[in-house]
Amino acid sequence: MAIKCGKKLRSSRPSWKTESRRGTPSFCLYNPLVFAHLWQSRFAVPFLVVILAMVGLLLPACHGVRPISVPPEVVEKVASRAGFYPGIIEDNWSAIESLGGFFTIKAEHRGKSYQAKNTLMLKKPSLFRLEILNPMGMATTLLVSDGSTFYLYYPEMGEYLYESPTRENFKKILGIGLNGEELLLVWMGQFLSFSNYQVTRVEWHPKSLLIRVIARSQNAALEAAYWIDPIKERLLKGSMRDLSTEKSIFNVEYSNFLRLGRREVPGKVTVFLVKERVKLTLNASRIDCNLPTIESSAFRFVPPVGARRILLEEIEGKGPIIFGR
């Protein structure tokens, strides 16, 4: 029988709180005479055990809380796997050759907020194409990389930027120093290479039912932490800090997971760069993997005739460059 709080259960039987027809108190726990008699009798200890057991069973039901026990073998299975996160990420990553979708990107920096809808295409090893759209669905900013170069193009202004795809340049453009493949890895939940880090501690948190994995880089300069759901085998959040300064570098959270066949990818990724005070939120409305229609030509760009080339120094420091000038 389900127990609902805040509602009285009706019964055809007389209530234990009421008096009998003859005027004598009926048997109830609220009757002090009955309670005193039980407490002084040899049934005191069993009686107390029964009361405590009833309280322990009824309170979780009334508050909508059901204790969940995770089998030890599940915890051990997750904790014993090499790397930060179980092989789920590696399996997903090896199965995905390309990815495309519609997103909303929101950047928050120095008290200002920038938001835009966009389309994103990624293809191994380091190809990507990002189009920022206006309310009419027209591209206002285009970022294209073929792995060796990248272009930033503003169609409305007829200006383009041509640079090498270094992490420093990507950091100035995207707010985070990642190329196409690394961006996809972060999205999948692997923001660091498995081979360059070693797990040093695994913690089981019974209250949250999560596993916290601590790992350090081979040179002991960086430390990463992962929070894993062992039941659904999902990475929920992670963080990175510099051990030399004991300062946090960035935090990342994953949510709104989307099913893609046998695979899952986070529909929402939030990255916060601590030093730069930049918060990036990618919220996907649609994601498709291994699209046969994504051709390599989509990641090449030829500047239109008459377009003017600009330098990165001309627009640097004026807010997120990807949202236009």
Tab-separated table of C-alpha atoms in Angstrom:
chain	number	residue	atom	x	y	z
A	1	MET	CA	0.000	0.000	0.000
A	2	ALA	CA	1.346	3.401	-0.937
A	3	ILE	CA	1.649	5.911	1.881
A	4	LYS	CA	0.836	9.518	1.091
A	5	CYS	CA	1.741	12.308	3.453
A	6	GLY	CA	-0.688	15.031	4.329
A	7	LYS	CA	-3.752	12.857	3.722
A	8	LYS	CA	-5.707	10.856	6.316
A	9	LEU	CA	-6.330	7.237	5.495
A	10	ARG	CA	-9.984	6.355	5.832
A	11	SER	CA	-10.910	2.998	7.277
A	12	SER	CA	-14.128	1.233	8.175
A	13	ARG	CA	-12.590	0.168	11.491
A	14	PRO	CA	-12.823	2.378	14.606
A	15	SER	CA	-9.869	4.674	15.111
A	16	TRP	CA	-7.456	3.770	17.862
A	17	LYS	CA	-7.572	7.373	19.041
A	18	THR	CA	-11.323	7.312	19.816
A	19	GLU	CA	-13.073	5.847	22.786
A	20	SER	CA	-15.069	2.646	22.599
A	21	ARG	CA	-18.822	2.592	22.854
A	22	ARG	CA	-18.650	1.740	26.571
A	23	GLY	CA	-16.617	4.867	27.301
A	24	THR	CA	-13.351	3.089	28.080
A	25	PRO	CA	-10.229	4.074	26.189
A	26	SER	CA	-9.448	1.776	23.285
A	27	PHE	CA	-5.936	0.346	22.874
A	28	CYS	CA	-3.652	2.959	21.341
A	29	LEU	CA	-0.051	4.089	21.657
A	30	TYR	CA	-1.197	7.579	22.597
A	31	ASN	CA	-2.805	6.280	25.792
A	32	PRO	CA	-0.259	7.035	28.557
A	33	LEU	CA	-1.459	4.136	30.714
A	34	VAL	CA	-0.909	1.618	27.952
A	35	PHE	CA	2.468	3.125	27.045
A	36	ALA	CA	3.642	3.069	30.703
A	37	HIS	CA	2.534	-0.526	31.132
A	38	LEU	CA	4.442	-1.629	28.035
A	39	TRP	CA	7.569	0.285	29.007
A	40	GLN	CA	7.712	-1.382	32.463
A	41	SER	CA	7.000	-4.855	31.151
A	42	ARG	CA	9.383	-7.429	29.696
A	43	PHE	CA	8.224	-6.365	26.237
A	44	ALA	CA	9.909	-2.950	26.551
A	45	VAL	CA	12.936	-3.719	24.378
A	46	PRO	CA	11.035	-5.540	21.594
A	47	PHE	CA	8.409	-2.809	21.702
A	48	LEU	CA	11.050	-0.093	21.260
A	49	VAL	CA	12.646	-1.993	18.384
A	50	VAL	CA	9.300	-2.264	16.609
A	51	ILE	CA	8.613	1.471	17.056
A	52	LEU	CA	12.046	2.442	15.706
A	53	ALA	CA	11.624	0.080	12.767
A	54	MET	CA	8.247	1.597	11.927
A	55	VAL	CA	9.689	5.113	12.083
A	56	GLY	CA	12.588	4.086	9.862
A	57	LEU	CA	10.224	2.652	7.277
A	58	LEU	CA	7.587	5.352	7.308
A	59	LEU	CA	9.780	8.458	7.237
A	60	PRO	CA	11.475	7.707	3.873
A	61	ALA	CA	8.081	6.872	2.380
A	62	CYS	CA	6.530	10.094	3.617
A	63	HIS	CA	9.371	12.210	2.272
A	64	GLY	CA	9.501	10.390	-1.055
A	65	VAL	CA	12.991	9.024	-0.370
A	66	ARG	CA	13.859	5.433	-1.131
A	67	PRO	CA	17.265	4.170	-0.052
A	68	ILE	CA	19.197	2.876	-3.044
A	69	SER	CA	22.057	0.453	-2.650
A	70	VAL	CA	24.605	0.168	-5.420
A	71	PRO	CA	26.028	-3.342	-5.763
A	72	PRO	CA	29.716	-3.434	-4.772
A	73	GLU	CA	30.606	-5.088	-8.059
A	74	VAL	CA	29.236	-2.055	-9.932
A	75	VAL	CA	31.404	0.321	-7.936
A	76	GLU	CA	34.426	-1.927	-8.335
A	77	LYS	CA	33.835	-2.261	-12.067
A	78	VAL	CA	33.795	1.493	-12.581
A	79	ALA	CA	36.648	2.191	-10.174
A	80	SER	CA	38.952	-0.444	-11.658
A	81	ARG	CA	38.826	0.819	-15.223
A	82	ALA	CA	41.845	2.661	-16.518
A	83	GLY	CA	41.651	6.377	-17.141
A	84	PHE	CA	39.298	8.939	-15.724
A	85	TYR	CA	36.043	7.678	-17.050
A	86	PRO	CA	34.962	4.119	-17.917
A	87	GLY	CA	35.629	2.843	-21.403
A	88	ILE	CA	32.246	4.206	-22.458
A	89	ILE	CA	33.892	7.387	-23.698
A	90	GLU	CA	36.537	5.492	-25.622
A	91	ASP	CA	33.863	3.298	-27.185
A	92	ASN	CA	31.784	6.320	-28.146
A	93	TRP	CA	34.786	8.207	-29.448
A	94	SER	CA	36.012	5.325	-31.615
A	95	ALA	CA	32.537	4.892	-33.111
A	96	ILE	CA	32.085	8.546	-34.068
A	97	GLU	CA	33.775	9.823	-37.221
A	98	SER	CA	31.723	12.972	-37.678
A	99	LEU	CA	29.111	14.918	-35.793
A	100	GLY	CA	26.722	17.744	-36.562
A	101	GLY	CA	23.970	19.578	-34.795
A	102	PHE	CA	22.101	22.740	-33.920
A	103	PHE	CA	23.168	24.558	-30.784
A	104	THR	CA	22.801	27.611	-28.687
A	105	ILE	CA	26.107	29.025	-27.500
A	106	LYS	CA	26.125	31.380	-24.561
A	107	ALA	CA	29.298	33.150	-23.444
A	108	GLU	CA	29.493	35.094	-20.201
A	109	HIS	CA	32.536	37.304	-19.697
A	110	ARG	CA	33.191	40.234	-17.361
A	111	GLY	CA	29.555	40.782	-16.537
A	112	LYS	CA	28.434	40.672	-20.163
A	113	SER	CA	26.455	37.905	-21.801
A	114	TYR	CA	26.511	36.889	-25.470
A	115	GLN	CA	24.177	34.316	-26.948
A	116	ALA	CA	23.554	33.046	-30.454
A	117	LYS	CA	22.140	30.078	-32.319
A	118	ASN	CA	24.517	28.166	-34.517
A	119	THR	CA	25.229	25.044	-36.479
A	120	LEU	CA	28.319	22.992	-35.788
A	121	MET	CA	29.998	20.239	-37.783
A	122	LEU	CA	32.989	18.231	-36.572
A	123	LYS	CA	34.929	15.557	-38.373
A	124	LYS	CA	37.997	13.596	-37.397
A	125	PRO	CA	40.767	14.335	-37.003
A	126	SER	CA	40.556	18.125	-36.618
A	127	LEU	CA	37.995	19.540	-39.037
A	128	PHE	CA	35.164	21.728	-37.900
A	129	ARG	CA	32.759	24.346	-39.152
A	130	LEU	CA	30.837	26.731	-36.916
A	131	GLU	CA	28.147	29.098	-38.219
A	132	ILE	CA	26.638	31.763	-35.968
A	133	LEU	CA	23.109	32.587	-37.133
A	134	ASN	CA	20.981	35.702	-36.787
A	135	PRO	CA	17.233	35.534	-35.949
A	136	MET	CA	16.506	35.205	-39.681
A	137	GLY	CA	18.692	32.101	-39.916
A	138	MET	CA	21.436	33.829	-41.906
A	139	ALA	CA	25.078	33.342	-40.962
A	140	THR	CA	26.666	36.378	-39.328
A	141	THR	CA	29.924	34.648	-38.428
A	142	LEU	CA	31.639	31.660	-39.996
A	143	LEU	CA	34.547	29.771	-38.435
A	144	VAL	CA	36.106	27.071	-40.626
A	145	SER	CA	39.172	24.911	-40.051
A	146	ASP	CA	40.701	22.243	-42.276
A	147	GLY	CA	43.205	21.155	-39.632
A	148	SER	CA	46.118	23.204	-40.933
A	149	THR	CA	44.491	26.657	-41.149
A	150	PHE	CA	41.337	28.350	-40.006
A	151	TYR	CA	39.236	31.230	-41.295
A	152	LEU	CA	36.954	33.548	-39.393
A	153	TYR	CA	34.563	35.276	-41.802
A	154	TYR	CA	32.008	38.050	-41.236
A	155	PRO	CA	29.690	37.959	-44.314
A	156	GLU	CA	27.829	41.170	-43.474
A	157	MET	CA	31.045	43.188	-43.175
A	158	GLY	CA	32.978	41.419	-45.926
A	159	GLU	CA	35.936	40.784	-43.590
A	160	TYR	CA	37.843	37.621	-42.857
A	161	LEU	CA	40.594	36.448	-40.548
A	162	TYR	CA	43.216	33.917	-41.617
A	163	GLU	CA	45.371	32.289	-38.928
A	164	SER	CA	47.111	29.054	-38.024
A	165	PRO	CA	45.038	26.730	-35.792
A	166	THR	CA	47.163	27.047	-32.672
A	167	ARG	CA	45.670	26.619	-29.215
A	168	GLU	CA	46.463	30.239	-28.429
A	169	ASN	CA	44.564	31.486	-31.471
A	170	PHE	CA	41.622	29.232	-30.746
A	171	LYS	CA	41.579	30.519	-27.199
A	172	LYS	CA	41.242	34.070	-28.521
A	173	ILE	CA	38.495	33.038	-30.925
A	174	LEU	CA	36.481	30.484	-28.950
A	175	GLY	CA	37.420	31.425	-25.417
A	176	ILE	CA	38.935	27.973	-24.918
A	177	GLY	CA	42.190	26.724	-26.417
A	178	LEU	CA	40.996	23.626	-28.241
A	179	ASN	CA	41.057	22.555	-31.853
A	180	GLY	CA	38.254	20.648	-33.548
A	181	GLU	CA	39.123	17.170	-32.323
A	182	GLU	CA	39.880	18.355	-28.805
A	183	LEU	CA	36.595	20.245	-28.744
A	184	LEU	CA	34.782	17.049	-29.644
A	185	LEU	CA	36.694	15.153	-26.951
A	186	VAL	CA	35.620	17.673	-24.336
A	187	TRP	CA	32.081	17.358	-25.545
A	188	MET	CA	32.259	13.574	-25.230
A	189	GLY	CA	33.610	13.896	-21.696
A	190	GLN	CA	37.319	13.280	-22.251
A	191	PHE	CA	38.922	16.666	-21.713
A	192	LEU	CA	42.356	15.093	-21.183
A	193	SER	CA	44.287	12.219	-22.684
A	194	PHE	CA	43.858	8.923	-20.846
A	195	SER	CA	47.494	7.957	-21.358
A	196	ASN	CA	48.949	11.106	-19.781
A	197	TYR	CA	47.220	10.742	-16.416
A	198	GLN	CA	47.162	8.144	-13.674
A	199	VAL	CA	44.346	7.535	-11.221
A	200	THR	CA	45.539	8.174	-7.660
A	201	ARG	CA	42.310	7.899	-5.666
A	202	VAL	CA	38.752	6.665	-6.067
A	203	GLU	CA	36.068	7.793	-3.629
A	204	TRP	CA	32.565	6.407	-3.194
A	205	HIS	CA	29.983	8.951	-2.042
A	206	PRO	CA	26.929	7.029	-0.779
A	207	LYS	CA	24.759	10.112	-0.252
A	208	SER	CA	24.999	11.258	-3.858
A	209	LEU	CA	25.509	7.724	-5.213
A	210	LEU	CA	28.434	9.031	-7.259
A	211	ILE	CA	32.046	8.006	-7.669
A	212	ARG	CA	34.765	10.644	-7.538
A	213	VAL	CA	37.959	9.813	-9.389
A	214	ILE	CA	41.158	11.759	-8.747
A	215	ALA	CA	43.987	11.586	-11.291
A	216	ARG	CA	47.326	13.326	-11.727
A	217	SER	CA	49.431	14.046	-14.772
A	218	GLN	CA	52.679	12.152	-15.253
A	219	ASN	CA	54.734	15.204	-14.300
A	220	ALA	CA	52.512	15.731	-11.222
A	221	ALA	CA	51.734	19.290	-12.324
A	222	LEU	CA	47.976	18.929	-12.816
A	223	GLU	CA	45.216	17.147	-10.969
A	224	ALA	CA	41.821	16.284	-12.401
A	225	ALA	CA	38.656	15.152	-10.671
A	226	TYR	CA	35.733	13.321	-12.263
A	227	TRP	CA	32.269	12.708	-10.844
A	228	ILE	CA	30.737	9.547	-12.308
A	229	ASP	CA	27.276	8.037	-12.068
A	230	PRO	CA	28.071	4.292	-11.754
A	231	ILE	CA	24.507	3.210	-12.502
A	232	LYS	CA	24.110	4.978	-15.855
A	233	GLU	CA	27.884	5.135	-16.430
A	234	ARG	CA	27.812	8.850	-17.166
A	235	LEU	CA	30.354	11.526	-16.503
A	236	LEU	CA	28.490	14.366	-14.801
A	237	LYS	CA	31.208	16.904	-14.034
A	238	GLY	CA	34.940	17.394	-13.861
A	239	SER	CA	37.548	19.882	-12.803
A	240	MET	CA	41.228	20.647	-13.282
A	241	ARG	CA	43.660	22.417	-10.972
A	242	ASP	CA	47.314	23.411	-10.979
A	243	LEU	CA	49.142	21.652	-8.145
A	244	SER	CA	51.967	24.184	-8.090
A	245	THR	CA	49.618	27.060	-7.299
A	246	GLU	CA	46.720	25.036	-5.844
A	247	LYS	CA	44.421	27.064	-8.093
A	248	SER	CA	41.563	25.764	-10.191
A	249	ILE	CA	41.958	25.995	-13.967
A	250	PHE	CA	38.477	25.091	-15.184
A	251	ASN	CA	35.289	23.243	-14.301
A	252	VAL	CA	33.021	21.407	-16.716
A	253	GLU	CA	29.527	19.973	-16.298
A	254	TYR	CA	27.562	17.575	-18.513
A	255	SER	CA	23.777	17.210	-18.574
A	256	ASN	CA	20.718	16.654	-20.812
A	257	PHE	CA	22.131	13.442	-22.261
A	258	LEU	CA	20.908	12.456	-25.714
A	259	ARG	CA	20.712	8.907	-26.996
A	260	LEU	CA	22.383	8.249	-30.350
A	261	GLY	CA	21.786	4.601	-31.114
A	262	ARG	CA	23.813	2.740	-28.504
A	263	ARG	CA	25.748	5.854	-27.623
A	264	GLU	CA	25.076	8.879	-25.488
A	265	VAL	CA	26.413	12.402	-25.757
A	266	PRO	CA	25.723	15.322	-23.432
A	267	GLY	CA	23.127	17.668	-24.854
A	268	LYS	CA	24.437	20.429	-22.631
A	269	VAL	CA	28.047	21.214	-21.755
A	270	THR	CA	29.053	24.052	-19.450
A	271	VAL	CA	32.712	25.068	-19.184
A	272	PHE	CA	33.972	27.688	-16.751
A	273	LEU	CA	37.513	29.012	-17.192
A	274	VAL	CA	38.489	30.237	-13.748
A	275	LYS	CA	41.414	32.535	-14.570
A	276	GLU	CA	39.778	34.066	-17.638
A	277	ARG	CA	36.388	34.292	-15.887
A	278	VAL	CA	34.705	32.972	-19.018
A	279	LYS	CA	31.674	30.708	-18.893
A	280	LEU	CA	30.666	28.869	-22.058
A	281	THR	CA	27.416	26.940	-22.337
A	282	LEU	CA	26.632	24.737	-25.336
A	283	ASN	CA	23.035	23.566	-25.453
A	284	ALA	CA	22.148	21.211	-28.283
A	285	SER	CA	18.682	20.973	-29.783
A	286	ARG	CA	19.686	18.270	-32.258
A	287	ILE	CA	22.735	16.058	-32.740
A	288	ASP	CA	23.530	13.602	-35.538
A	289	CYS	CA	26.558	11.327	-35.734
A	290	ASN	CA	28.429	9.885	-38.704
A	291	LEU	CA	26.558	11.911	-41.273
A	292	PRO	CA	27.345	10.640	-44.774
A	293	THR	CA	26.522	14.058	-46.206
A	294	ILE	CA	29.402	15.832	-44.449
A	295	GLU	CA	32.010	16.274	-47.156
A	296	SER	CA	35.552	17.507	-46.647
A	297	SER	CA	34.716	20.501	-48.837
A	298	ALA	CA	32.520	21.827	-46.012
A	299	PHE	CA	35.693	22.516	-44.047
A	300	ARG	CA	37.418	24.556	-46.753
A	301	PHE	CA	36.962	28.266	-47.252
A	302	VAL	CA	37.822	30.581	-50.143
A	303	PRO	CA	37.535	34.310	-49.343
A	304	PRO	CA	35.007	36.022	-51.618
A	305	VAL	CA	36.301	38.519	-54.136
A	306	GLY	CA	36.554	41.944	-52.557
A	307	ALA	CA	36.627	40.692	-48.957
A	308	ARG	CA	39.158	42.445	-46.737
A	309	ARG	CA	41.593	40.522	-44.592
A	310	ILE	CA	41.880	41.697	-40.992
A	311	LEU	CA	44.371	40.793	-38.275
A	312	LEU	CA	43.587	39.145	-34.990
A	313	GLU	CA	45.089	42.091	-33.124
A	314	GLU	CA	42.465	44.413	-34.629
A	315	ILE	CA	39.539	42.700	-32.955
A	316	GLU	CA	41.138	41.034	-29.947
A	317	GLY	CA	39.869	42.104	-26.529
A	318	LYS	CA	36.452	43.274	-27.771
A	319	GLY	CA	34.443	40.380	-26.376
A	320	PRO	CA	33.962	36.895	-27.829
A	321	ILE	CA	35.044	37.219	-31.441
A	322	ILE	CA	32.765	34.449	-32.647
A	323	PHE	CA	29.700	36.613	-31.946
A	324	GLY	CA	30.686	39.249	-34.445
A	325	ARG	CA	32.162	42.729	-34.212
